[in-house]
PDB file of C-alpha atoms and ligand atoms in Angstrom:
ATOM      1  CA  MET A   1      -0.019  -0.030   0.034  1.00 83.00           C
ATOM      2  CA  ASP A   2       1.109   3.564  -0.822  1.00 94.00           C
ATOM      3  CA  PHE A   3       2.306   5.595   2.196  1.00 96.00           C
ATOM      4  CA  MET A   4      -0.418   8.159   1.710  1.00 97.00           C
ATOM      5  CA  ASP A   5      -3.073   5.402   1.673  1.00 96.00           C
ATOM      6  CA  ILE A   6      -1.676   3.997   4.910  1.00 97.00           C
ATOM      7  CA  SER A   7      -1.657   7.502   6.512  1.00 96.00           C
ATOM      8  CA  LYS A   8      -5.229   8.094   5.604  1.00 96.00           C
ATOM      9  CA  MET A   9      -6.644   4.646   6.329  1.00 95.00           C
ATOM     10  CA  ARG A  10      -5.185   4.419   9.863  1.00 97.00           C
ATOM     11  CA  VAL A  11      -7.663   5.179  12.594  1.00 97.00           C
ATOM     12  CA  THR A  12      -7.477   4.825  16.305  1.00 96.00           C
ATOM     13  CA  VAL A  13      -8.898   1.482  17.489  1.00 96.00           C
ATOM     14  CA  ARG A  14     -10.348   1.383  20.953  1.00 94.00           C
ATOM     15  CA  LYS A  15     -11.921  -2.119  20.912  1.00 94.00           C
ATOM     16  CA  PHE A  16      -9.692  -5.045  20.188  1.00 96.00           C
ATOM     17  CA  ALA A  17     -10.569  -8.631  19.152  1.00 97.00           C
ATOM     18  CA  GLN A  18      -9.455 -11.263  21.725  1.00 96.00           C
ATOM     19  CA  MET A  19      -6.849 -12.635  19.344  1.00 97.00           C
ATOM     20  CA  PRO A  20      -3.059 -12.571  19.740  1.00 98.00           C
ATOM     21  CA  VAL A  21      -0.854 -10.727  17.314  1.00 98.00           C
ATOM     22  CA  GLU A  22       1.485 -13.105  15.394  1.00 98.00           C
ATOM     23  CA  GLN A  23       5.090 -13.020  16.357  1.00 98.00           C
ATOM     24  CA  GLU A  24       6.270 -12.306  12.765  1.00 98.00           C
ATOM     25  CA  LYS A  25       4.053  -9.206  12.787  1.00 98.00           C
ATOM     26  CA  ILE A  26       5.391  -8.064  16.183  1.00 98.00           C
ATOM     27  CA  GLU A  27       8.938  -8.382  14.836  1.00 98.00           C
ATOM     28  CA  LYS A  28       8.106  -6.342  11.706  1.00 98.00           C
ATOM     29  CA  ILE A  29       6.580  -3.594  13.883  1.00 99.00           C
ATOM     30  CA  LEU A  30       9.669  -3.484  16.115  1.00 99.00           C
ATOM     31  CA  GLU A  31      11.919  -3.431  12.917  1.00 99.00           C
ATOM     32  CA  ALA A  32       9.996  -0.429  11.569  1.00 98.00           C
ATOM     33  CA  GLY A  33      10.783   1.352  14.868  1.00 98.00           C
ATOM     34  CA  GLN A  34      14.346   0.301  14.710  1.00 98.00           C
ATOM     35  CA  TRP A  35      14.849   2.167  11.435  1.00 98.00           C
ATOM     36  CA  ALA A  36      13.359   5.417  12.718  1.00 98.00           C
ATOM     37  CA  PRO A  37      15.754   8.374  12.753  1.00 98.00           C
ATOM     38  CA  THR A  38      16.947   9.616  16.111  1.00 98.00           C
ATOM     39  CA  ALA A  39      19.050  12.630  17.086  1.00 98.00           C
ATOM     40  CA  VAL A  40      22.842  11.877  16.210  1.00 98.00           C
ATOM     41  CA  ASN A  41      21.573   8.285  15.600  1.00 98.00           C
ATOM     42  CA  TYR A  42      21.920   7.681  19.371  1.00 98.00           C
ATOM     43  CA  GLN A  43      18.828   5.372  19.366  1.00 98.00           C
ATOM     44  CA  PRO A  44      17.844   5.950  23.007  1.00 98.00           C
ATOM     45  CA  GLN A  45      14.401   4.368  22.564  1.00 98.00           C
ATOM     46  CA  ARG A  46      13.639   1.404  24.749  1.00 98.00           C
ATOM     47  CA  VAL A  47      10.575  -0.607  23.650  1.00 99.00           C
ATOM     48  CA  LEU A  48       9.133  -3.101  26.118  1.00 98.00           C
ATOM     49  CA  VAL A  49       6.789  -5.702  24.566  1.00 99.00           C
ATOM     50  CA  LEU A  50       3.954  -6.671  26.881  1.00 98.00           C
ATOM     51  CA  ASN A  51       1.824  -9.627  25.824  1.00 98.00           C
ATOM     52  CA  THR A  52       1.485 -11.935  28.847  1.00 98.00           C
ATOM     53  CA  LEU A  53      -1.701 -11.952  30.883  1.00 97.00           C
ATOM     54  CA  GLU A  54       0.246 -10.882  33.963  1.00 98.00           C
ATOM     55  CA  ASN A  55       1.732  -7.869  32.261  1.00 98.00           C
ATOM     56  CA  LEU A  56      -1.507  -6.800  30.520  1.00 97.00           C
ATOM     57  CA  GLU A  57      -3.157  -6.918  33.964  1.00 96.00           C
ATOM     58  CA  LYS A  58      -0.422  -4.465  35.136  1.00 97.00           C
ATOM     59  CA  VAL A  59      -1.141  -2.147  32.172  1.00 97.00           C
ATOM     60  CA  LYS A  60      -4.841  -2.253  33.119  1.00 94.00           C
ATOM     61  CA  SER A  61      -3.976  -1.118  36.639  1.00 93.00           C
ATOM     62  CA  PHE A  62      -1.876   1.861  35.589  1.00 96.00           C
ATOM     63  CA  CYS A  63      -4.308   3.156  33.060  1.00 94.00           C
ATOM     64  CA  THR A  64      -7.315   3.203  35.399  1.00 90.00           C
ATOM     65  CA  PHE A  65      -8.420   6.482  36.822  1.00 90.00           C
ATOM     66  CA  ASN A  66     -11.332   7.820  38.807  1.00 89.00           C
ATOM     67  CA  TYR A  67     -14.540   8.179  36.684  1.00 87.00           C
ATOM     68  CA  ASP A  68     -14.370  11.351  34.490  1.00 86.00           C
ATOM     69  CA  LYS A  69     -17.360  11.970  32.264  1.00 83.00           C
ATOM     70  CA  LYS A  70     -15.199  14.089  29.963  1.00 83.00           C
ATOM     71  CA  TYR A  71     -13.416  10.983  28.672  1.00 82.00           C
ATOM     72  CA  ALA A  72     -16.229   8.449  28.956  1.00 75.00           C
ATOM     73  CA  ASP A  73     -16.913   8.377  25.188  1.00 73.00           C
ATOM     74  CA  LEU A  74     -13.338   7.254  24.384  1.00 74.00           C
ATOM     75  CA  ALA A  75     -14.789   3.726  24.478  1.00 69.00           C
ATOM     76  CA  GLU A  76     -17.824   2.195  25.897  1.00 67.00           C
ATOM     77  CA  GLU A  77     -15.742  -0.373  27.881  1.00 69.00           C
ATOM     78  CA  CYS A  78     -13.653   2.236  29.580  1.00 77.00           C
ATOM     79  CA  ASP A  79     -16.702   3.684  31.064  1.00 73.00           C
ATOM     80  CA  ASP A  80     -17.020   1.736  34.259  1.00 77.00           C
ATOM     81  CA  LYS A  81     -19.500   3.773  36.250  1.00 70.00           C
ATOM     82  CA  GLU A  82     -20.408   0.948  38.510  1.00 70.00           C
ATOM     83  CA  HIS A  83     -16.935   1.062  40.133  1.00 80.00           C
ATOM     84  CA  GLY A  84     -16.522   4.772  39.563  1.00 85.00           C
ATOM     85  CA  LYS A  85     -13.593   4.184  37.172  1.00 89.00           C
ATOM     86  CA  ASN A  86     -12.431   4.859  33.544  1.00 89.00           C
ATOM     87  CA  VAL A  87     -10.286   2.009  32.331  1.00 90.00           C
ATOM     88  CA  TYR A  88      -8.294   2.916  29.319  1.00 92.00           C
ATOM     89  CA  TYR A  89      -7.266  -0.580  28.269  1.00 93.00           C
ATOM     90  CA  TYR A  90      -9.712  -1.489  25.460  1.00 93.00           C
ATOM     91  CA  GLY A  91      -8.917  -5.226  25.627  1.00 94.00           C
ATOM     92  CA  ALA A  92      -5.552  -4.891  23.870  1.00 97.00           C
ATOM     93  CA  PRO A  93      -3.678  -8.175  23.441  1.00 98.00           C
ATOM     94  CA  LEU A  94      -0.347  -6.420  22.774  1.00 98.00           C
ATOM     95  CA  VAL A  95       1.200  -3.339  24.383  1.00 98.00           C
ATOM     96  CA  LEU A  96       4.369  -1.632  23.157  1.00 99.00           C
ATOM     97  CA  PHE A  97       5.587   0.453  26.062  1.00 99.00           C
ATOM     98  CA  VAL A  98       7.911   3.140  24.675  1.00 99.00           C
ATOM     99  CA  SER A  99      10.547   4.829  26.785  1.00 98.00           C
ATOM    100  CA  TYR A 100      13.910   6.462  26.266  1.00 98.00           C
ATOM    101  CA  ASP A 101      17.126   6.122  28.214  1.00 98.00           C
ATOM    102  CA  GLU A 102      18.016   9.624  29.420  1.00 97.00           C
ATOM    103  CA  THR A 103      21.704   8.821  29.802  1.00 97.00           C
ATOM    104  CA  VAL A 104      21.919   7.934  26.095  1.00 97.00           C
ATOM    105  CA  CYS A 105      19.841  10.570  24.259  1.00 96.00           C
ATOM    106  CA  TRP A 106      21.253  13.755  22.711  1.00 98.00           C
ATOM    107  CA  HIS A 107      21.029  16.994  24.538  1.00 97.00           C
ATOM    108  CA  HIS A 108      20.860  20.390  22.775  1.00 96.00           C
ATOM    109  CA  PRO A 109      24.225  22.055  23.485  1.00 96.00           C
ATOM    110  CA  GLN A 110      22.712  25.537  24.014  1.00 97.00           C
ATOM    111  CA  SER A 111      19.365  24.826  25.657  1.00 96.00           C
ATOM    112  CA  GLY A 112      20.344  21.494  27.251  1.00 96.00           C
ATOM    113  CA  LYS A 113      16.956  20.083  26.121  1.00 96.00           C
ATOM    114  CA  SER A 114      16.808  16.358  25.698  1.00 97.00           C
ATOM    115  CA  SER A 115      15.844  14.818  22.422  1.00 98.00           C
ATOM    116  CA  GLY A 116      14.486  11.685  24.106  1.00 98.00           C
ATOM    117  CA  VAL A 117      10.762  12.424  23.802  1.00 98.00           C
ATOM    118  CA  THR A 118      11.164  13.450  20.192  1.00 98.00           C
ATOM    119  CA  ASP A 119      13.265  10.297  19.345  1.00 98.00           C
ATOM    120  CA  ALA A 120      10.815   7.915  21.109  1.00 98.00           C
ATOM    121  CA  THR A 121       7.835   9.588  19.450  1.00 98.00           C
ATOM    122  CA  ILE A 122       9.247   9.105  16.007  1.00 99.00           C
ATOM    123  CA  VAL A 123       9.921   5.440  16.725  1.00 99.00           C
ATOM    124  CA  ALA A 124       6.378   4.968  18.080  1.00 99.00           C
ATOM    125  CA  THR A 125       5.032   6.614  14.952  1.00 98.00           C
ATOM    126  CA  HIS A 126       6.984   4.308  12.664  1.00 98.00           C
ATOM    127  CA  MET A 127       5.664   1.322  14.665  1.00 99.00           C
ATOM    128  CA  MET A 128       2.036   2.592  14.533  1.00 98.00           C
ATOM    129  CA  LEU A 129       2.134   3.005  10.730  1.00 98.00           C
ATOM    130  CA  GLU A 130       3.771  -0.366  10.176  1.00 98.00           C
ATOM    131  CA  ALA A 131       1.093  -1.997  12.299  1.00 98.00           C
ATOM    132  CA  ALA A 132      -1.494  -0.293  10.091  1.00 98.00           C
ATOM    133  CA  SER A 133       0.140  -1.616   6.952  1.00 98.00           C
ATOM    134  CA  LEU A 134      -0.077  -5.173   8.466  1.00 98.00           C
ATOM    135  CA  GLY A 135      -3.828  -4.758   8.981  1.00 97.00           C
ATOM    136  CA  LEU A 136      -3.569  -4.231  12.672  1.00 98.00           C
ATOM    137  CA  GLY A 137      -5.289  -1.567  14.755  1.00 98.00           C
ATOM    138  CA  THR A 138      -3.553   0.740  17.232  1.00 98.00           C
ATOM    139  CA  VAL A 139      -4.229   3.388  19.772  1.00 97.00           C
ATOM    140  CA  TRP A 140      -1.562   5.715  21.090  1.00 98.00           C
ATOM    141  CA  ILE A 141      -1.764   6.032  24.912  1.00 97.00           C
ATOM    142  CA  SER A 142      -0.325   8.989  26.835  1.00 97.00           C
ATOM    143  CA  TYR A 143      -2.888   8.985  29.669  1.00 94.00           C
ATOM    144  CA  PHE A 144      -1.391   6.477  32.174  1.00 97.00           C
ATOM    145  CA  ASP A 145       0.224   6.659  35.582  1.00 97.00           C
ATOM    146  CA  GLU A 146       3.908   6.804  34.550  1.00 98.00           C
ATOM    147  CA  ASN A 147       5.294   6.308  38.114  1.00 97.00           C
ATOM    148  CA  LYS A 148       3.113   3.309  38.721  1.00 98.00           C
ATOM    149  CA  ALA A 149       4.099   1.849  35.359  1.00 98.00           C
ATOM    150  CA  LYS A 150       7.769   2.337  36.075  1.00 98.00           C
ATOM    151  CA  LYS A 151       7.468   0.470  39.302  1.00 98.00           C
ATOM    152  CA  LEU A 152       5.165  -2.352  38.162  1.00 98.00           C
ATOM    153  CA  LEU A 153       7.226  -3.010  35.074  1.00 98.00           C
ATOM    154  CA  ASN A 154      10.564  -2.734  36.875  1.00 98.00           C
ATOM    155  CA  LEU A 155      11.947  -0.072  34.541  1.00 98.00           C
ATOM    156  CA  PRO A 156      15.471   1.138  35.181  1.00 98.00           C
ATOM    157  CA  GLU A 157      15.606   4.474  36.878  1.00 98.00           C
ATOM    158  CA  ASN A 158      17.033   6.247  33.802  1.00 98.00           C
ATOM    159  CA  TRP A 159      14.240   5.059  31.485  1.00 98.00           C
ATOM    160  CA  GLN A 160      11.671   7.710  30.926  1.00 98.00           C
ATOM    161  CA  PRO A 161       8.256   6.508  29.751  1.00 98.00           C
ATOM    162  CA  VAL A 162       6.855   8.353  26.645  1.00 98.00           C
ATOM    163  CA  CYS A 163       3.820   6.434  25.421  1.00 98.00           C
ATOM    164  CA  MET A 164       2.192   3.087  24.991  1.00 98.00           C
ATOM    165  CA  LEU A 165       0.949   1.722  21.693  1.00 98.00           C
ATOM    166  CA  TYR A 166      -1.914  -0.815  21.993  1.00 98.00           C
ATOM    167  CA  VAL A 167      -1.862  -3.176  19.066  1.00 98.00           C
ATOM    168  CA  GLY A 168      -4.289  -5.815  17.915  1.00 98.00           C
ATOM    169  CA  TYR A 169      -7.026  -6.824  15.432  1.00 98.00           C
ATOM    170  CA  PRO A 170     -10.009  -4.542  15.762  1.00 97.00           C
ATOM    171  CA  ALA A 171     -13.040  -6.186  17.340  1.00 96.00           C
ATOM    172  CA  GLU A 172     -15.720  -7.289  14.859  1.00 97.00           C
ATOM    173  CA  ASP A 173     -18.036  -4.563  16.125  1.00 94.00           C
ATOM    174  CA  PHE A 174     -15.356  -1.788  16.242  1.00 94.00           C
ATOM    175  CA  LYS A 175     -16.413   1.474  14.677  1.00 93.00           C
ATOM    176  CA  PRO A 176     -14.078   4.430  14.293  1.00 93.00           C
ATOM    177  CA  ASN A 177     -15.108   7.494  16.248  1.00 89.00           C
ATOM    178  CA  PRO A 178     -17.279   9.376  13.705  1.00 88.00           C
ATOM    179  CA  ASN A 179     -16.557  12.755  15.249  1.00 86.00           C
ATOM    180  CA  ILE A 180     -12.799  12.389  15.017  1.00 88.00           C
ATOM    181  CA  SER A 181     -11.359   9.605  12.886  1.00 90.00           C
ATOM    182  CA  GLY A 182     -10.937  10.560   9.194  1.00 89.00           C
ATOM    183  CA  LYS A 183     -11.624  14.192  10.043  1.00 94.00           C
ATOM    184  CA  ARG A 184      -8.826  16.888   9.749  1.00 94.00           C
ATOM    185  CA  PHE A 185      -8.812  20.634   9.412  1.00 94.00           C
ATOM    186  CA  PRO A 186      -8.241  21.917   5.839  1.00 93.00           C
ATOM    187  CA  ILE A 187      -4.552  21.955   5.200  1.00 94.00           C
ATOM    188  CA  GLU A 188      -4.325  25.745   4.871  1.00 91.00           C
ATOM    189  CA  LYS A 189      -5.340  26.002   8.565  1.00 91.00           C
ATOM    190  CA  THR A 190      -2.280  24.164   9.700  1.00 93.00           C
ATOM    191  CA  CYS A 191       0.373  24.672   6.952  1.00 95.00           C
ATOM    192  CA  PHE A 192       1.576  28.021   5.642  1.00 96.00           C
ATOM    193  CA  TYR A 193       3.864  29.014   2.804  1.00 97.00           C
ATOM    194  CA  ASN A 194       6.360  31.690   3.716  1.00 98.00           C
ATOM    195  CA  ASP A 195       4.020  34.059   5.569  1.00 96.00           C
ATOM    196  CA  ILE A 196       1.700  33.467   8.482  1.00 94.00           C
ATOM    197  CA  PRO A 197      -1.729  35.108   8.194  1.00 91.00           C
ATOM    198  CA  GLN A 198      -2.422  37.700  10.906  1.00 92.00           C
ATOM    199  CA  ASN A 199      -5.516  35.888  12.189  1.00 89.00           C
ATOM    200  CA  VAL A 200      -3.456  32.702  12.754  1.00 90.00           C
ATOM    201  CA  LYS A 201      -0.814  34.776  14.572  1.00 91.00           C
ATOM    202  CA  ASP A 202      -3.672  36.170  16.678  1.00 91.00           C
ATOM    203  CA  GLY A 203      -4.734  32.589  17.574  1.00 87.00           C
ATOM    204  CA  ALA A 204      -7.726  32.191  15.280  1.00 76.00           C
ATOM    205  CA  ASP A 205     -10.553  30.115  16.439  1.00 79.00           C
ATOM    206  CA  TYR A 206     -10.622  27.071  14.217  1.00 82.00           C
ATOM    207  CA  GLY A 207     -14.138  26.038  15.405  1.00 82.00           C
ATOM    208  CA  GLU A 208     -15.523  22.463  15.028  1.00 81.00           C
ATOM    209  CA  LEU A 209     -13.995  19.911  12.677  1.00 83.00           C
TER     210      LEU A 209
HETATM  211  C1  FMN B   1       0.266  12.090  21.581  1.00 64.14           C
HETATM  212  C2  FMN B   1      -1.010  11.316  21.590  1.00 64.14           C
HETATM  213  C3  FMN B   1      -1.663  11.045  22.804  1.00 64.14           C
HETATM  214  C4  FMN B   1      -2.780  10.213  22.805  1.00 64.14           C
HETATM  215  N1  FMN B   1      -3.227   9.752  23.965  1.00 64.14           N
HETATM  216  C5  FMN B   1      -4.410   9.037  24.035  1.00 64.14           C
HETATM  217  C6  FMN B   1      -4.869   8.384  25.266  1.00 64.14           C
HETATM  218  O1  FMN B   1      -4.206   8.594  26.252  1.00 64.14           O
HETATM  219  N2  FMN B   1      -5.883   7.656  25.174  1.00 64.14           N
HETATM  220  C7  FMN B   1      -6.666   7.387  24.086  1.00 64.14           C
HETATM  221  O2  FMN B   1      -7.618   6.691  24.098  1.00 64.14           O
HETATM  222  N3  FMN B   1      -6.231   7.950  22.881  1.00 64.14           N
HETATM  223  C8  FMN B   1      -5.091   8.730  22.817  1.00 64.14           C
HETATM  224  N4  FMN B   1      -4.682   9.222  21.630  1.00 64.14           N
HETATM  225  C9  FMN B   1      -5.387   8.991  20.379  1.00 64.14           C
HETATM  226  C10 FMN B   1      -5.991  10.279  19.822  1.00 64.14           C
HETATM  227  O3  FMN B   1      -7.130  10.638  20.599  1.00 64.14           O
HETATM  228  C11 FMN B   1      -6.398  10.120  18.348  1.00 64.14           C
HETATM  229  O4  FMN B   1      -5.228   9.723  17.588  1.00 64.14           O
HETATM  230  C12 FMN B   1      -6.978  11.376  17.743  1.00 64.14           C
HETATM  231  O5  FMN B   1      -8.154  11.669  18.381  1.00 64.14           O
HETATM  232  C13 FMN B   1      -7.152  11.204  16.246  1.00 64.14           C
HETATM  233  O6  FMN B   1      -8.014  10.104  15.870  1.00 64.14           O
HETATM  234  P1  FMN B   1      -7.467   9.089  14.819  1.00 64.14           P
HETATM  235  O7  FMN B   1      -6.196   8.412  15.410  1.00 64.14           O
HETATM  236  O8  FMN B   1      -8.593   8.079  14.658  1.00 64.14           O
HETATM  237  O9  FMN B   1      -7.181   9.787  13.530  1.00 64.14           O
HETATM  238  C14 FMN B   1      -3.451   9.898  21.533  1.00 64.14           C
HETATM  239  C15 FMN B   1      -2.838  10.287  20.354  1.00 64.14           C
HETATM  240  C16 FMN B   1      -1.663  10.937  20.409  1.00 64.14           C
HETATM  241  C17 FMN B   1      -1.007  11.289  19.054  1.00 64.14           C
END
């Protein structure tokens, strides 16, 4: 499939089939991440593959928060009103936990800023798009308790969590979110040639999608 087609057909999946992801596909996804560019090619990304029941239970426990109506429509199964919780797990059979090693990544000589988050994010993006090209669904997860995750997964102190990618086959009754997936602002609202229109500089209200 052409890259543009993959970019456009990928949507966030928040309901996974209870079916494992084949080992060959896991390896291809990891390989796509391996070839991502990183600052000075330092490759500080550290990807932990989680696909045992024990580890998936740990994931469930660090992506569970007190019930918040604002996020309840992210997926019907995360809306656990009975127990006053939102569980952002979605039944994923495979979780790629993406961190970077802060002792390895490049630091900007002037500002001292670390490139770790950027590097790990590019790696995760490569993996997400490779998964899509293999017919798998993904959701990028930033909302989890990083400290709890670090502890439960026994991450080394110098590994900084960045995101998780849930990967799996979409459930049979999965439907993309009609208010979001496949919808983007017109390109002239986010990309500009040479000059930036004044109303954009002023922080124009882009309104509804
Ligand atoms: C940096 C980032 C953080 C995200 N965090 C979460 C998250 O914590 N939980 C979740 O359900 N979705 C999360 N998403 C998924 C976005 O909500 C989703 O990609 C976006 O609404 C666009 O929808 P689409 O992926 O179907 O095009 C995240 C996506 C990105 C890129």
